[in-house]
Short mmCIF file of C-alpha atoms in Angstrom, two decimals:
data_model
loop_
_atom_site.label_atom_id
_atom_site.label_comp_id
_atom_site.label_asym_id
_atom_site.label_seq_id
_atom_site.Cartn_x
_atom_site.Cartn_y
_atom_site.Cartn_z
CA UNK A 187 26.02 -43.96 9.17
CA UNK A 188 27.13 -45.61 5.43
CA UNK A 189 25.64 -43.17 2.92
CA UNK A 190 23.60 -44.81 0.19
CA UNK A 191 24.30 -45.04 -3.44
CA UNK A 192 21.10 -42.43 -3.89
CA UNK A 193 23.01 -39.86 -1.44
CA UNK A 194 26.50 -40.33 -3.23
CA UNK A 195 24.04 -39.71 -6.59
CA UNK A 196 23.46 -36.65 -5.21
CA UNK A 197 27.02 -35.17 -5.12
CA UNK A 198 26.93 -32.98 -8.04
CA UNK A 199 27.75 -29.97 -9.44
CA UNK A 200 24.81 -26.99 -9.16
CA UNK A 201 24.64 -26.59 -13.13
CA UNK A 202 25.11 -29.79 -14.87
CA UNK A 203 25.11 -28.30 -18.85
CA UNK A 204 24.86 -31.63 -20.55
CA UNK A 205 21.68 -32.75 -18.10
CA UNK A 206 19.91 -29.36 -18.76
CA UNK A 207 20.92 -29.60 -22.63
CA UNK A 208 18.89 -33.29 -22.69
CA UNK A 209 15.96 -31.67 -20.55
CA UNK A 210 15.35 -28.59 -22.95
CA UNK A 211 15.12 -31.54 -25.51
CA UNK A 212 11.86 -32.58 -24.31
CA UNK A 213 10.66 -28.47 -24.68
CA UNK A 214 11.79 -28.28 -28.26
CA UNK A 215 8.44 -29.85 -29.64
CA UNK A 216 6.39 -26.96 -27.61
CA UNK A 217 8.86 -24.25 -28.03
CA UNK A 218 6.52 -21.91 -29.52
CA UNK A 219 3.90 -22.34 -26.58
CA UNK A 220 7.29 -21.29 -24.44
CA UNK A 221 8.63 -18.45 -26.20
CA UNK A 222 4.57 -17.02 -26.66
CA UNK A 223 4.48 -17.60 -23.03
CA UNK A 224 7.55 -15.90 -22.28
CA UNK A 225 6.80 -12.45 -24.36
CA UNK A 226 3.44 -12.64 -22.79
CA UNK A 227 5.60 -12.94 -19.11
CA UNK A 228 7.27 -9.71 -20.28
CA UNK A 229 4.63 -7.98 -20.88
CA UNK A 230 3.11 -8.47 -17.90
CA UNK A 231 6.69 -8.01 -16.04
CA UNK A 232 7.31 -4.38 -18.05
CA UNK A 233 3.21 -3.40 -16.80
CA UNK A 234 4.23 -4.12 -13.11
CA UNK A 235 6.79 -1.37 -12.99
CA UNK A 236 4.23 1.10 -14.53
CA UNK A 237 2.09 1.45 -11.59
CA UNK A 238 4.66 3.34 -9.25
CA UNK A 239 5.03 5.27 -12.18
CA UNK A 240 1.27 6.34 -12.28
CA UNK A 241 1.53 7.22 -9.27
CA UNK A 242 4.86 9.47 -8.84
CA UNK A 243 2.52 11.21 -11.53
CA UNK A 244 -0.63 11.24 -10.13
CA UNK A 245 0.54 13.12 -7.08
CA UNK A 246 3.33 15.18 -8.93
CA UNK A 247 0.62 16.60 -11.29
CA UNK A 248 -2.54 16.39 -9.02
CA UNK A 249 -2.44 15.29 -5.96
CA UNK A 250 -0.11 17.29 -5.05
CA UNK A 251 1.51 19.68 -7.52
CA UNK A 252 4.46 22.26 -6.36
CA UNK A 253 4.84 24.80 -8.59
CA UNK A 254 7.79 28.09 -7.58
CA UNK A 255 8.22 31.26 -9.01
CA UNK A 256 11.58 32.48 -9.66
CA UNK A 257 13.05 35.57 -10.69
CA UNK A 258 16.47 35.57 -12.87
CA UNK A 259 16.48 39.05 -13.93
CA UNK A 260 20.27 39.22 -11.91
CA UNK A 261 21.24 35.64 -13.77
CA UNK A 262 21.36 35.68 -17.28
CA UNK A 263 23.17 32.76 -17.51
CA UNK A 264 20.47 30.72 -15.99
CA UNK A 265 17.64 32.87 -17.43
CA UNK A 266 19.29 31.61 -20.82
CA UNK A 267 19.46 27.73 -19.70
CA UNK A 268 15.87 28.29 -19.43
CA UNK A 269 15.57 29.17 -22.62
CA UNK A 270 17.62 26.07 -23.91
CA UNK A 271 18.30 22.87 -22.66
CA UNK A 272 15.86 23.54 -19.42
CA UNK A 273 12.94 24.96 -21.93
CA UNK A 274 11.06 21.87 -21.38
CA UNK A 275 10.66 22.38 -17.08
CA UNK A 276 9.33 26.05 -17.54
CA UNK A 277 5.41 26.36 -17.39
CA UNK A 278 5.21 29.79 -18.24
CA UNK A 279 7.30 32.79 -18.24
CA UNK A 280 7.24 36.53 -18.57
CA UNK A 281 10.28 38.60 -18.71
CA UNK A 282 13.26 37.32 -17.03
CA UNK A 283 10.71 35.33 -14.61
CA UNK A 284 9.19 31.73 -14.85
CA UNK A 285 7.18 29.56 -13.56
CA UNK A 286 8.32 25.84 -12.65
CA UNK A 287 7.49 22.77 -11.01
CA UNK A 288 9.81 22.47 -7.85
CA UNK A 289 11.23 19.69 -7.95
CA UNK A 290 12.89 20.13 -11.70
CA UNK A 291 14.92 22.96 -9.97
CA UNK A 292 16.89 20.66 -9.22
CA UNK A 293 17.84 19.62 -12.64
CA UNK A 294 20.06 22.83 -12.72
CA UNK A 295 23.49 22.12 -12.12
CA UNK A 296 24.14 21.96 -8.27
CA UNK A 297 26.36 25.38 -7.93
CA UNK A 298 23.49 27.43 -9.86
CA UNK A 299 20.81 25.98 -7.93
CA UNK A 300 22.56 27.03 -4.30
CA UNK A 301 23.39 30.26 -5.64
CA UNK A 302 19.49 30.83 -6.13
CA UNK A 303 19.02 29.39 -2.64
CA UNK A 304 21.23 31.17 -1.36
CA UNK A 305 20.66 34.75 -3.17
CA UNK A 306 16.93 33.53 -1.50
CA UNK A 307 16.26 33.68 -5.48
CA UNK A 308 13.98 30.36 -4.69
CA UNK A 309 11.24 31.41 -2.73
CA UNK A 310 9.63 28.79 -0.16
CA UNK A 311 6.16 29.55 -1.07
CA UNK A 312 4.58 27.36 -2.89
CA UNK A 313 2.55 28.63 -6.13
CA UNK A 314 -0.49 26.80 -7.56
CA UNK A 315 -1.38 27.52 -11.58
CA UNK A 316 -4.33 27.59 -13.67
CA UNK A 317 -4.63 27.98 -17.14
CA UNK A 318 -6.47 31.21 -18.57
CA UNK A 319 -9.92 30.23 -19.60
CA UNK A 320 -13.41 31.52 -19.67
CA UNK A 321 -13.97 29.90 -16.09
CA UNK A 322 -10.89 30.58 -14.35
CA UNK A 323 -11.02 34.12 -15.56
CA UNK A 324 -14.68 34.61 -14.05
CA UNK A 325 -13.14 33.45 -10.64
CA UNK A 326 -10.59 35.87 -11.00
CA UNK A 327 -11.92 38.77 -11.64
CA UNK A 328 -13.62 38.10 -8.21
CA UNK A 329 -10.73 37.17 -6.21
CA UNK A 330 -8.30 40.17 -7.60
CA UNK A 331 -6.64 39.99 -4.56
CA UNK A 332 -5.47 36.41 -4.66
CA UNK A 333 -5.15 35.32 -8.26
CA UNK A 334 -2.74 37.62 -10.73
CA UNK A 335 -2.33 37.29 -14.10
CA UNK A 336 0.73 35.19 -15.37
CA UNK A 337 1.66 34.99 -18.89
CA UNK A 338 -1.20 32.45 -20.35
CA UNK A 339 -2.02 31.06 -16.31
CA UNK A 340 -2.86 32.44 -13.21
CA UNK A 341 -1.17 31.85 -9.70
CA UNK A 342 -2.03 32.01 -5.96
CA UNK A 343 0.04 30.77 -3.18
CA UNK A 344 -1.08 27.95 -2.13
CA UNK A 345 -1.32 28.84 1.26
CA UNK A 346 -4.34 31.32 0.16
CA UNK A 347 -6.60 28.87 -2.06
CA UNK A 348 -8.63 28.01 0.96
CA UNK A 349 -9.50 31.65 1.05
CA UNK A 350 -11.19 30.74 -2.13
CA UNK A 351 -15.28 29.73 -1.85
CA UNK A 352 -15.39 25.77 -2.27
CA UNK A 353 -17.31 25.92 -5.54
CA UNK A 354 -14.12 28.23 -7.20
CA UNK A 355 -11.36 25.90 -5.18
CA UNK A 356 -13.76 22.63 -7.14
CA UNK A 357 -13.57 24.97 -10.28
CA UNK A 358 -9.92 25.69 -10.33
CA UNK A 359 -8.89 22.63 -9.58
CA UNK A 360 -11.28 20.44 -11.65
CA UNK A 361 -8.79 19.73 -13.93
CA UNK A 362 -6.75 18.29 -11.22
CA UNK A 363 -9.39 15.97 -10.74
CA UNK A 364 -9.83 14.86 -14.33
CA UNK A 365 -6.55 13.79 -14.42
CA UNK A 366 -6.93 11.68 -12.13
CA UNK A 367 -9.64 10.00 -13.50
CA UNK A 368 -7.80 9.71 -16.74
CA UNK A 369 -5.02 7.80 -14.08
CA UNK A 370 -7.62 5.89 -12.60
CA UNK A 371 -8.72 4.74 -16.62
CA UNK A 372 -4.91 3.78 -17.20
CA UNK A 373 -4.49 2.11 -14.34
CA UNK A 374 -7.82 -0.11 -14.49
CA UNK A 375 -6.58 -0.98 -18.25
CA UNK A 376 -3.62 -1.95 -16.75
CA UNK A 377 -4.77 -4.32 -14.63
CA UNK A 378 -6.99 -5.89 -17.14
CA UNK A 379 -4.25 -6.48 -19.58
CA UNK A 380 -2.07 -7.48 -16.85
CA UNK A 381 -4.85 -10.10 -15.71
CA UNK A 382 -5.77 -11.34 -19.63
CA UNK A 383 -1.57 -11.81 -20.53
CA UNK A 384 -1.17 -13.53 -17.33
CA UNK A 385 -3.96 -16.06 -17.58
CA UNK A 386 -2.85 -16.61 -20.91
CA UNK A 387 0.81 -17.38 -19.99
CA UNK A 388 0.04 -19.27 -17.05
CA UNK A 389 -1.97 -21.34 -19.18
CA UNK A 390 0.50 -21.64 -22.11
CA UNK A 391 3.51 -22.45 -20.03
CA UNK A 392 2.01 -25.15 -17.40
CA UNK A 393 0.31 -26.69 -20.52
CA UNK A 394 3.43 -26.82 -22.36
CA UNK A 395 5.91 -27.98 -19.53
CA UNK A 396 2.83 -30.86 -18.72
CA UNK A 397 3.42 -32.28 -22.04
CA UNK A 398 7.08 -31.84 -21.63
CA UNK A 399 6.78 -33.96 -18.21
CA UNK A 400 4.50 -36.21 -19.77
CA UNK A 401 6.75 -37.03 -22.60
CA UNK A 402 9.94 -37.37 -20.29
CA UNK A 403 8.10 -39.63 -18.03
CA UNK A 404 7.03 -42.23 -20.59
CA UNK A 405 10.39 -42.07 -21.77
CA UNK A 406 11.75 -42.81 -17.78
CA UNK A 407 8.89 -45.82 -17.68
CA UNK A 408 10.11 -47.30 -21.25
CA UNK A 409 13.86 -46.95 -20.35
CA UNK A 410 13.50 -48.53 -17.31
CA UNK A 411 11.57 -51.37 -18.66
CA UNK A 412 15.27 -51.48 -20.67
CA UNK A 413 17.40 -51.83 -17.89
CA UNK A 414 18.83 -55.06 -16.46
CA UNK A 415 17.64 -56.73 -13.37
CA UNK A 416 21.16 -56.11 -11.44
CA UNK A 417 19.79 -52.51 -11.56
CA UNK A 418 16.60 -53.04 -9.59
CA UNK A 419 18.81 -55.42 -7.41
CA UNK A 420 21.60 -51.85 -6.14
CA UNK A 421 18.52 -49.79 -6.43
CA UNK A 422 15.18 -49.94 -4.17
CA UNK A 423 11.57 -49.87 -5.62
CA UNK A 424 10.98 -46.47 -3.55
CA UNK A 425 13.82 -44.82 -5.17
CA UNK A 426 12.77 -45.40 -8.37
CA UNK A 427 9.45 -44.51 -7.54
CA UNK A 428 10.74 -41.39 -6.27
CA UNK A 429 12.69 -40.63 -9.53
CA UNK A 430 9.25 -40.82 -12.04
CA UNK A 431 6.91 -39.24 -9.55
CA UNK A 432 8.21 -36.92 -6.82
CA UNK A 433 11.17 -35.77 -9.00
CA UNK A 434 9.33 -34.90 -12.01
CA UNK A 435 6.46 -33.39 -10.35
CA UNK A 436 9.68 -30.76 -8.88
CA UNK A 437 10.61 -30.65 -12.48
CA UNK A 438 7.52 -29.83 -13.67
CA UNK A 439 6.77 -26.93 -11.36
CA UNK A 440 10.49 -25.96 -12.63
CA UNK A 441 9.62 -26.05 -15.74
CA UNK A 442 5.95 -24.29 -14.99
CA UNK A 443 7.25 -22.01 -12.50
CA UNK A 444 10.55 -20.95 -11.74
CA UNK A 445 11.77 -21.12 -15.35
CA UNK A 446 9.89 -18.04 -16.17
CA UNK A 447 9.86 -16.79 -12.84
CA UNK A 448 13.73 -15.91 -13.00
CA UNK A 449 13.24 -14.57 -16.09
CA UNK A 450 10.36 -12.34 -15.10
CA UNK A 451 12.51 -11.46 -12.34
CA UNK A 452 15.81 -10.56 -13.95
CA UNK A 453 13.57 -8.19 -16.76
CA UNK A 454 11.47 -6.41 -13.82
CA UNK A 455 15.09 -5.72 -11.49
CA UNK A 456 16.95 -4.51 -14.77
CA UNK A 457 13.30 -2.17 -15.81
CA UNK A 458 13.02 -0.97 -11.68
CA UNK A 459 17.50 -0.79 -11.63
CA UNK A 460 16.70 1.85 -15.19
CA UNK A 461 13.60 3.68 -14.12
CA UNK A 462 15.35 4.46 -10.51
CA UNK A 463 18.44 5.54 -12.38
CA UNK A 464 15.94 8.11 -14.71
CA UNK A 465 13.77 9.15 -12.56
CA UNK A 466 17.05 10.16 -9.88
CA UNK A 467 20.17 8.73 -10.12
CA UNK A 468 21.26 9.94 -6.77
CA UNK A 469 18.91 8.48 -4.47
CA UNK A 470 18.87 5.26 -6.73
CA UNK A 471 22.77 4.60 -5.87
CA UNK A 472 21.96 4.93 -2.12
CA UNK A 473 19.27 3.18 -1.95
CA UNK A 474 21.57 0.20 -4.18
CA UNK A 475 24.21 1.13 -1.07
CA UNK A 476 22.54 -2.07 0.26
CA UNK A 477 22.50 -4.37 -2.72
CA UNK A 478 26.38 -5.49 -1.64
CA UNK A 479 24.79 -7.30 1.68
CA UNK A 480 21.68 -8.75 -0.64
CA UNK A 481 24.34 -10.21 -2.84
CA UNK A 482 26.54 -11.75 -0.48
CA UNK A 483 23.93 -13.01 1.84
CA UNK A 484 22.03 -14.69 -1.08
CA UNK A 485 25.30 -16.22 -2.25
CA UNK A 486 25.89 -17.45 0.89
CA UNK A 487 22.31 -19.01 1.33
CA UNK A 488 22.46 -20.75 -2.23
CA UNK A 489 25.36 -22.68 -1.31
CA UNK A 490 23.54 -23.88 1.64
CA UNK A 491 20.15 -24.38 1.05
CA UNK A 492 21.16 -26.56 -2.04
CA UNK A 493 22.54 -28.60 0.53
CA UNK A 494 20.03 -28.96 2.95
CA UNK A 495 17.05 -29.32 -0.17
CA UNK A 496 19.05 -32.24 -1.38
CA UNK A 497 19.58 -34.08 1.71
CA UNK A 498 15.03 -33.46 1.99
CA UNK A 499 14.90 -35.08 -1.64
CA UNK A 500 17.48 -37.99 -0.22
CA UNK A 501 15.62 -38.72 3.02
CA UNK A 502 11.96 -38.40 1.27
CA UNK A 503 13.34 -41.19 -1.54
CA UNK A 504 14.35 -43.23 1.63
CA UNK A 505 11.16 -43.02 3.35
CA UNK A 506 9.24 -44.27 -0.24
CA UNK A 507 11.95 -46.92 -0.73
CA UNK A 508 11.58 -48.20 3.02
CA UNK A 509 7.60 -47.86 2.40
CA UNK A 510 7.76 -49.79 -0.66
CA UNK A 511 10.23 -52.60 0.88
CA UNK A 512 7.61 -53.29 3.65
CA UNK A 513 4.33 -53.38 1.69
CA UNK A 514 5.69 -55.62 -0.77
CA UNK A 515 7.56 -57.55 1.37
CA UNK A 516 4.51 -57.79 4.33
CA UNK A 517 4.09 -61.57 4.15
CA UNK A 518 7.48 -62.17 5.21
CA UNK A 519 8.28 -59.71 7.57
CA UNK A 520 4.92 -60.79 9.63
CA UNK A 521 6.08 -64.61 8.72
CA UNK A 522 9.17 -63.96 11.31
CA UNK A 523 7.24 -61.74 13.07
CA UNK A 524 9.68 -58.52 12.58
CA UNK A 525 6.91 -55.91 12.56
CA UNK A 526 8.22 -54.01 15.44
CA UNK A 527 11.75 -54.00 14.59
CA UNK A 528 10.60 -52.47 11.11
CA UNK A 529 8.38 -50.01 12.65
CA UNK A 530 11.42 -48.70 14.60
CA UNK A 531 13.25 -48.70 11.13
CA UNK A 532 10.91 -46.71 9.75
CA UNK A 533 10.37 -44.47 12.44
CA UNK A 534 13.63 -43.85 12.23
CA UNK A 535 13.69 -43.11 8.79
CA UNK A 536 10.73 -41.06 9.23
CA UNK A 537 12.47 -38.68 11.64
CA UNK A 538 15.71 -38.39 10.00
CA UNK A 539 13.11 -36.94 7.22
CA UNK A 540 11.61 -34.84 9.84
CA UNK A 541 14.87 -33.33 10.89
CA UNK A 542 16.15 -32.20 7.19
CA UNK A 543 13.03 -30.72 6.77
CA UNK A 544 13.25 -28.72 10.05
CA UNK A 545 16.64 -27.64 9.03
CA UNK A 546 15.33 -26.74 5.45
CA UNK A 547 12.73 -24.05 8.04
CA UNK A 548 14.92 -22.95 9.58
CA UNK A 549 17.26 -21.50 6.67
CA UNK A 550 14.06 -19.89 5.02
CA UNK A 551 13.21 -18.87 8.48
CA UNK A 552 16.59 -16.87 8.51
CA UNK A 553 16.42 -15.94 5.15
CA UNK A 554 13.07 -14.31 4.85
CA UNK A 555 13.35 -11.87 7.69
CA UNK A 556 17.03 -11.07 7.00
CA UNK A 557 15.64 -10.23 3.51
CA UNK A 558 12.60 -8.14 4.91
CA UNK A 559 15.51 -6.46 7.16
CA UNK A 560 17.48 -5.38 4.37
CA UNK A 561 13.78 -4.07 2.26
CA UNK A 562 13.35 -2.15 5.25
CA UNK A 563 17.16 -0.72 5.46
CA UNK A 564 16.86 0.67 1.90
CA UNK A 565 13.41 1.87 2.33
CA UNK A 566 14.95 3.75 5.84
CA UNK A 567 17.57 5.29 3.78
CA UNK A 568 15.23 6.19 0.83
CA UNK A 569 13.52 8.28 3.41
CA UNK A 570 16.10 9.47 5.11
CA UNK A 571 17.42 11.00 1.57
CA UNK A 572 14.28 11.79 0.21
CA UNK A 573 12.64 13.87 2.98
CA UNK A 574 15.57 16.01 2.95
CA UNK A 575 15.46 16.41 -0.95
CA UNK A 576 11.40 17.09 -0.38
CA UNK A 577 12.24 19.69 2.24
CA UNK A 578 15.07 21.33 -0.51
CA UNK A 579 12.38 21.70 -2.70
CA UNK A 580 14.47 19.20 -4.72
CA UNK A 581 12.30 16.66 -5.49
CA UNK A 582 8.83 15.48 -5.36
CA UNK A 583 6.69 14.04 -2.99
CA UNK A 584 5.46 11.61 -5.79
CA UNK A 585 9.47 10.51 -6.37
CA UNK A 586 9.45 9.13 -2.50
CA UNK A 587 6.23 7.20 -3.44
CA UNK A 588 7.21 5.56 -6.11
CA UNK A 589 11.16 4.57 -5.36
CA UNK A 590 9.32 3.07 -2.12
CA UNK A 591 7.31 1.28 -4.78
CA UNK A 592 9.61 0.24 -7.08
CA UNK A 593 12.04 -1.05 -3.75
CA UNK A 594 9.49 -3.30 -2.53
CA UNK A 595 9.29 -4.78 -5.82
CA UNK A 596 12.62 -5.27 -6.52
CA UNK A 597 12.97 -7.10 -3.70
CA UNK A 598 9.94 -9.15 -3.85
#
């Protein structure tokens, strides 16, 4: 079938500078609206990757706090690390031993920290601290046989706390539970920031990129009103009716939407890509193992989706131009009595529309699972990592959490 002039129209490149240079034109007069809206877009982008965060530390410090006991009376070269650059893991010490949260063992270099497992240095019991207080010292002195005196805390294993009477266990761990509440505080304020900045830059940027659209359609209307009449003779009513209405109205939700949607999204995957790295850099770059088949596949879906979107624009301006061809022209077409021939016509045209937009479903119908299937893949291998780590006593339950977190996000 001959192509129309609107289809060969379409033949362009996928960044046309000079177009997008006249369309930011039209944002120039509202550019502060844009930029506010933009800062308030980051904001709200940098708060998202905070909640994983709150709670890797809810759990590391409350929920579920490991704590080991290790004796380096036979290493003094790791006894002195401790007293240097690793200062800032120790929670207590006395002598030549300290007290540590498990999973910062494993910011020891890797041969010192399999010596100690393997010199059975690093015991697998678990230890649970309290600070030294009037309270704590109370339950103490009544549980002699469970909780000993450690520098300014004392510890139990954990495995003994439910030897403890509930009302000492609600005692000891009270703190625990305050911080948690203190979590619960930041995390409500969160979310009421997050919901006050978004309104706000939801508002700001659809209001500016209306009166963007609103200027750059007036502008179509009067430069058409400019244009010869051996234009509107190559070029059917529909099509331009297609250009000032259902083209703008995708340019506006460009403009509204998916403008400061990439940008959100490039800030939160380079904030989640540096927060992975921190928290642990190893089980970030396996978990990235799968970022190589993300790449390519999107790549390879850009190229075609463009296609098959265009070619939905094309056959949607066909249908308005063959709508608009008939109503105007109804006197004469039910003068010669051609009303079935141009029902076929249209039918026709109808279902050539139907067709590009099944094939537009069925790319995103590819693309979303295969997507989801790769989500899952790195999630699979974050686990399959990060149980092992757990199990090492190498990292922390609340690190699993929140890499799963941060995962889903950066692929949403």
């Amino acid at each position: 079938m001959r192509r129309t002039f609107f289809e060969k129209e379409t033949e362009s490149k996928l960044y046309d500078k000079d177009l997008m240079s006249r369309l930011f034109k039209y944002l120039l007069p509202y550019k502060k609206q844009y930029l506010l809206s933009i800062f308030l877009l980051l904001v709200v982008a940098l708060s998202n990757t905070a909640v994983p965060y709150l709670l890797k530390y809810g759990i590391d410090n409350y929920i579920k706090p490991s704590e080991k006991l290790v004796d380096l009376k036979d290493n003094p070269k790791i006894s002195e690390e401790f007293r240097g650059q690793y200062k800032k893991y120790v929670i207590d010490r006395v002598g030549k031993k300290i007290l540590i949260k498990s999973y910062n063992l494993d910011k020891l270099p890797a041969s010192d920290f399999h010596h100690l497992k393997r010199e059975n240095i690093i015991k697998k019991t678990f230890i649970a601290s309290f600070e030294v207080n009037k309270k704590t010292t109370q339950i103490a002195q009544k549980n002699p046989n469970l909780l000993k005196k450690f520098g300014n805390h004392y510890i139990i294993n954990k495995e003994q706390i439910n030897q403890l009477s509930p009302e000492d266990a609600r005692i000891l761990q009270s703190k625990n539970i305050d911080g948690l509440l203190k979590l619960a505080i930041i995390f409500l304020l969160i979310l009421i920031i997050r919901f006050a900045f978004n309104y706000a830059q939801i508002y700001l940027n659809q209001w500016a990129s209306m009166h963007s659209i609103y200027d750059l359609r007036v502008k179509l209307f009067a430069h058409m009103q400019k244009l010869p009449m051996s234009y509107f003779d190559k070029n059917p009513v529909g099509r331009l009716v297609t250009r000032v209405t259902n083209d703008l109205h995708v340019l506006s939700h460009m403009l509204g939407e998916s403008l400061v949607t990439v940008i959100q999204d490039f800030v939160m995957m380079g904030a989640i890509f540096i927060i992975m790295i921190v928290i642990d850099y190893k089980l970030a770059l396996i978990t990235f193992t799968v970022l190589p088949l993300v790449i390519l596949f999107v790549v390879k879906f850009k190229d075609y989706i463009r296609k098959v979107y265009r070619m939905v624009r094309i056959k949607l301006a066909n249908i308005n131009s063959k709508l608009s061809e008939n109503i105007s022209g109804m006197k004469t077409i039910q003068l010669f009595h051609q009303e079935k021939e141009k029902l076929k016509e249209f039918k026709e045209t109808t279902l050539e529309y139907y067709f590009a937009e099944l094939k537009q479903l069925k790319v995103f119908a590819v693309f979303r699972p295969f997507i989801d299937v790769l989500l899952y893949l790195a999630i699979a291998l974050i686990l399959w990592y990060g149980s092992g780590q757990i199990m090492a006593d190498m990292m922390s339950l609340g690190v699993l959490v929140a890499f799963i977190g941060y995962i889903r996000r950066f692929f949403r």
